């Protein structure tokens, strides 16, 4: 989502015993460089490569993009569009990781950084459990005058929902410091003037996507409201769908069912010009602190399997 091609590497400071140790632990895993100054560090859980997506748009704020911006849409009118939400970051870090084994090295590294961007799931928290050392880490960074942002490709919540989660975990942040892929999906539709089309959106996902669409007055259906809906497998039955749906947004949906999959594929396959937007393609996610769970890649995979060509890794 930044206007540069960057790679994210990091692990959380789970086992740190003091503020200094937390900073060293975080910086140990983050991808940095020593030659450039006044830049941005991105703290995440892994390396995610760009995708060439022939029939869908991926708008995850934690995914690397070549040529800056969003992946290619299935429709010709969208093929030339690039862009996204910008933090105003001038440069981002892409280099080999360096071991930081002393406070002096940590201070030297921090001196060259203005802004630090954190992933959330598995970095700030696991499920509803705050990772040890995070409050002290954030306090220390702010004391050093660093700007801190939090981005997540988990679309279950809106920005307001994530702000509340931070509050519930005892982390004081401003709403402007949070960006989610639910917001990115809605912002993308706003960018391409989707509202002017007079069409609506069908959501496979949780409340976060709908809340962000509401802020832009974009009509939508689906989401949690379709969690308990079922199909009727009987002779002559055809599931009706709204022919005015112009976009399907797929985010993480713990209530996904066959009704949602069928309804979404009908919109994508039968409604002319319907967009298929995935908030992220994560294979696994952290719903609890006890184990990893199937991520939105499972939901997206179900839909892309019945709507067109498979995704290809760049």
XYZ file of C-alpha atoms in Angstrom:
314
model
C 0.000 0.000 0.000
C 3.018 2.266 0.272
C 4.433 3.763 -2.887
C 7.529 1.626 -2.872
C 8.319 -2.064 -3.149
C 9.147 -3.288 0.312
C 9.546 -6.527 2.172
C 8.401 -7.074 5.734
C 10.340 -9.153 8.240
C 10.045 -9.270 11.997
C 8.987 -11.166 15.064
C 7.331 -9.899 18.229
C 9.229 -9.159 21.432
C 7.470 -11.913 23.364
C 10.192 -12.934 25.771
C 11.770 -9.573 26.569
C 12.496 -8.945 30.265
C 12.875 -5.155 30.157
C 12.178 -2.215 27.897
C 15.729 -2.258 26.571
C 15.566 -5.976 25.959
C 12.250 -5.569 24.159
C 13.697 -2.983 21.808
C 16.700 -5.187 21.056
C 14.449 -8.205 20.481
C 12.208 -6.336 18.072
C 15.067 -4.783 16.165
C 16.849 -8.138 15.967
C 14.196 -9.468 13.594
C 13.204 -6.379 11.628
C 14.575 -5.896 8.116
C 16.741 -2.797 8.230
C 19.554 -1.044 6.456
C 22.502 1.000 7.666
C 23.328 3.195 4.685
C 20.035 5.108 4.348
C 18.780 7.489 7.026
C 15.451 8.987 8.082
C 13.371 6.120 6.911
C 10.657 3.689 7.947
C 10.876 0.268 9.579
C 8.110 -2.257 9.007
C 7.535 -4.892 11.681
C 5.574 -7.922 10.538
C 5.470 -11.698 10.760
C 6.855 -12.785 7.409
C 7.665 -12.132 3.793
C 4.690 -11.837 1.482
C 5.409 -11.651 -2.226
C 3.288 -9.817 -4.805
C 0.634 -11.666 -6.745
C -0.501 -11.251 -10.321
C -4.237 -11.578 -9.986
C -6.060 -11.898 -13.323
C -9.597 -11.865 -11.925
C -9.414 -10.154 -8.591
C -7.991 -7.232 -6.658
C -6.079 -7.724 -3.423
C -6.057 -4.690 -1.161
C -4.162 -5.946 1.869
C -2.154 -3.154 3.566
C 0.465 -5.743 4.572
C 1.219 -7.093 1.125
C 4.141 -6.021 -1.055
C 3.151 -4.542 -4.396
C 5.281 -4.101 -7.481
C 4.943 -0.765 -9.286
C 3.146 0.490 -6.171
C -0.548 0.021 -5.710
C -3.128 -2.633 -6.214
C -3.024 -5.794 -8.251
C -4.661 -6.029 -11.658
C -8.440 -6.393 -11.816
C -10.303 -8.828 -14.045
C -11.989 -5.968 -15.905
C -10.423 -3.779 -18.577
C -11.596 -0.489 -17.059
C -9.666 -1.294 -13.892
C -6.468 -2.600 -15.446
C -4.771 0.778 -15.618
C -5.535 1.745 -12.016
C -2.810 1.821 -9.410
C -2.491 3.577 -6.120
C -3.607 3.082 -2.546
C -3.517 4.681 0.856
C -0.305 6.535 1.599
C 1.315 7.232 4.956
C 3.490 9.878 3.344
C 6.462 7.573 3.752
C 9.428 8.642 1.657
C 11.305 5.373 1.794
C 11.016 1.929 3.306
C 13.550 -0.656 4.319
C 14.610 -3.534 2.074
C 17.895 -5.119 3.145
C 19.375 -8.054 4.980
C 18.617 -8.281 8.695
C 21.355 -7.274 11.095
C 21.822 -8.734 14.543
C 21.345 -6.189 17.301
C 23.016 -7.580 20.408
C 23.610 -4.462 22.473
C 21.795 -1.340 23.593
C 24.380 0.757 21.738
C 23.605 -0.962 18.445
C 19.896 -0.613 19.098
C 20.277 3.113 19.725
C 22.385 3.527 16.600
C 19.772 1.749 14.516
C 16.884 3.735 15.985
C 18.694 6.990 15.278
C 18.168 6.365 11.558
C 14.440 5.689 11.807
C 11.566 8.166 11.997
C 8.580 5.852 11.679
C 7.914 2.275 12.740
C 4.990 0.327 11.275
C 3.740 -2.684 13.211
C 1.686 -5.613 12.013
C -0.908 -6.594 14.650
C -1.802 -10.304 14.623
C 1.134 -12.213 16.086
C 3.123 -9.019 16.684
C 1.008 -6.877 19.043
C -1.401 -9.603 20.125
C -2.424 -13.197 19.612
C -6.196 -13.482 19.624
C -7.215 -11.318 22.576
C -3.924 -11.757 24.430
C -1.413 -8.917 24.439
C 2.134 -10.056 23.707
C 4.540 -9.521 26.572
C 6.660 -6.388 26.415
C 4.592 -4.510 23.837
C 3.382 -1.646 26.105
C 6.937 -0.914 27.243
C 8.180 -1.075 23.662
C 5.625 1.408 22.366
C 6.195 3.767 25.297
C 9.941 3.683 24.675
C 9.597 4.369 20.951
C 7.289 7.329 21.551
C 9.663 8.690 24.194
C 12.331 8.626 21.485
C 10.090 10.726 19.227
C 9.250 7.928 16.791
C 6.002 7.850 14.861
C 4.181 4.554 15.253
C 1.507 3.059 13.001
C -0.403 -0.199 13.136
C -1.570 -1.956 9.987
C -3.435 -5.230 9.692
C -4.674 -7.308 6.795
C -7.324 -8.831 9.056
C -10.644 -7.366 7.882
C -12.811 -8.648 10.743
C -12.905 -5.204 12.316
C -13.085 -1.650 11.040
C -10.601 1.009 12.113
C -12.983 1.937 14.930
C -13.206 -1.721 15.931
C -9.436 -2.057 16.096
C -9.159 1.187 18.058
C -11.511 -0.357 20.633
C -9.389 -3.529 20.741
C -6.278 -1.477 21.436
C -8.187 0.338 24.201
C -9.389 -2.957 25.700
C -5.803 -4.223 25.786
C -4.679 -1.068 27.569
C -2.784 0.426 24.609
C -3.422 4.102 24.061
C -3.294 5.000 20.381
C -4.976 7.539 18.134
C -7.482 6.461 15.451
C -5.179 7.873 12.775
C -2.490 5.371 13.740
C -4.557 2.346 12.639
C -5.151 1.037 9.120
C -6.980 -2.191 8.303
C -7.692 -4.067 5.083
C -11.422 -3.522 5.660
C -10.683 0.188 5.314
C -8.423 -0.461 2.314
C -11.195 -2.349 0.502
C -13.686 0.454 1.068
C -11.089 3.090 0.142
C -10.389 1.242 -3.096
C -14.058 1.360 -4.093
C -14.095 5.043 -3.239
C -10.982 5.560 -5.362
C -12.619 4.032 -8.437
C -15.871 5.987 -7.873
C -17.863 2.809 -7.263
C -20.671 4.702 -5.539
C -21.407 6.600 -8.764
C -22.242 3.295 -10.470
C -25.364 2.946 -8.355
C -24.455 -0.658 -7.592
C -24.108 -2.444 -4.273
C -21.534 -4.727 -2.626
C -21.912 -8.299 -1.422
C -19.713 -9.042 1.603
C -18.237 -12.381 2.533
C -16.747 -11.400 5.856
C -17.302 -9.920 9.279
C -18.676 -6.588 10.514
C -15.536 -4.544 9.772
C -16.056 -4.360 6.014
C -19.666 -3.276 6.354
C -18.787 -0.597 8.885
C -16.205 0.908 6.548
C -18.647 0.794 3.605
C -21.270 2.540 5.760
C -18.874 5.444 6.310
C -18.796 5.953 2.526
C -22.573 5.430 2.103
C -21.964 2.455 -0.181
C -24.894 -0.011 0.001
C -24.043 -3.592 0.842
C -25.515 -6.920 1.859
C -24.270 -10.245 3.205
C -21.722 -10.418 5.988
C -22.866 -11.783 9.377
C -26.523 -11.497 8.312
C -26.056 -14.462 5.939
C -24.287 -16.677 8.466
C -27.276 -18.937 9.095
C -28.739 -18.988 5.587
C -28.993 -22.304 3.786
C -29.672 -23.613 0.302
C -32.361 -26.026 -0.820
C -31.071 -28.943 -2.854
C -34.238 -29.947 -4.677
C -35.276 -30.306 -8.269
C -35.654 -26.995 -10.067
C -34.177 -24.877 -7.277
C -32.034 -21.902 -8.296
C -30.632 -19.528 -5.688
C -31.726 -15.979 -6.547
C -29.153 -13.206 -6.303
C -29.102 -9.432 -6.618
C -28.194 -8.526 -10.187
C -27.271 -5.018 -9.022
C -24.250 -6.233 -7.038
C -21.179 -4.668 -8.632
C -18.502 -5.931 -6.266
C -17.893 -8.890 -3.967
C -15.511 -8.283 -1.056
C -14.073 -11.355 0.642
C -12.549 -10.945 4.084
C -12.031 -13.403 6.909
C -15.380 -15.023 7.691
C -15.656 -17.543 10.531
C -19.328 -17.984 9.543
C -18.699 -18.804 5.884
C -21.125 -21.339 4.437
C -22.200 -22.782 1.116
C -24.940 -20.162 0.739
C -22.364 -17.348 0.825
C -20.046 -19.117 -1.605
C -22.869 -19.765 -4.079
C -24.294 -16.254 -3.774
C -20.877 -14.653 -4.257
C -19.977 -16.768 -7.285
C -23.320 -15.954 -8.910
C -22.613 -12.231 -8.508
C -19.066 -12.548 -9.863
C -19.871 -14.888 -12.733
C -23.264 -13.593 -13.829
C -23.281 -9.853 -13.060
C -21.446 -8.016 -15.879
C -18.424 -6.096 -14.608
C -18.676 -7.373 -11.038
C -15.420 -6.891 -9.115
C -13.935 -9.598 -6.873
C -11.944 -7.968 -4.068
C -9.942 -9.909 -1.482
C -8.838 -8.098 1.636
C -5.899 -10.485 2.106
C -4.687 -13.963 1.147
C -3.246 -15.187 4.439
C -3.155 -18.963 4.745
C -3.176 -18.848 8.551
C -4.218 -16.363 11.211
C -4.245 -15.971 15.020
C -7.775 -16.269 16.376
C -6.506 -17.460 19.750
C -3.138 -17.675 21.463
C -3.304 -21.491 21.529
C -2.825 -22.337 17.840
C -2.895 -21.012 14.286
C -6.188 -21.071 12.393
C -7.126 -21.168 8.724
C -6.984 -17.623 7.371
C -8.785 -15.655 4.694
C -6.825 -17.512 2.024
C -9.200 -20.409 2.649
C -12.255 -18.221 1.987
C -10.725 -16.559 -1.058
C -9.634 -19.962 -2.350
C -13.194 -21.258 -2.225
C -14.403 -18.330 -4.318
C -11.561 -18.175 -6.814
C -11.929 -21.901 -7.355
C -15.367 -21.343 -8.888
C -14.890 -17.958 -10.537
C -11.781 -18.079 -12.690
C -8.022 -18.687 -13.022
C -5.950 -19.510 -9.968
C -3.664 -16.916 -8.420
C -0.047 -17.092 -9.495
C 2.905 -16.194 -7.332
C 5.069 -13.505 -8.901
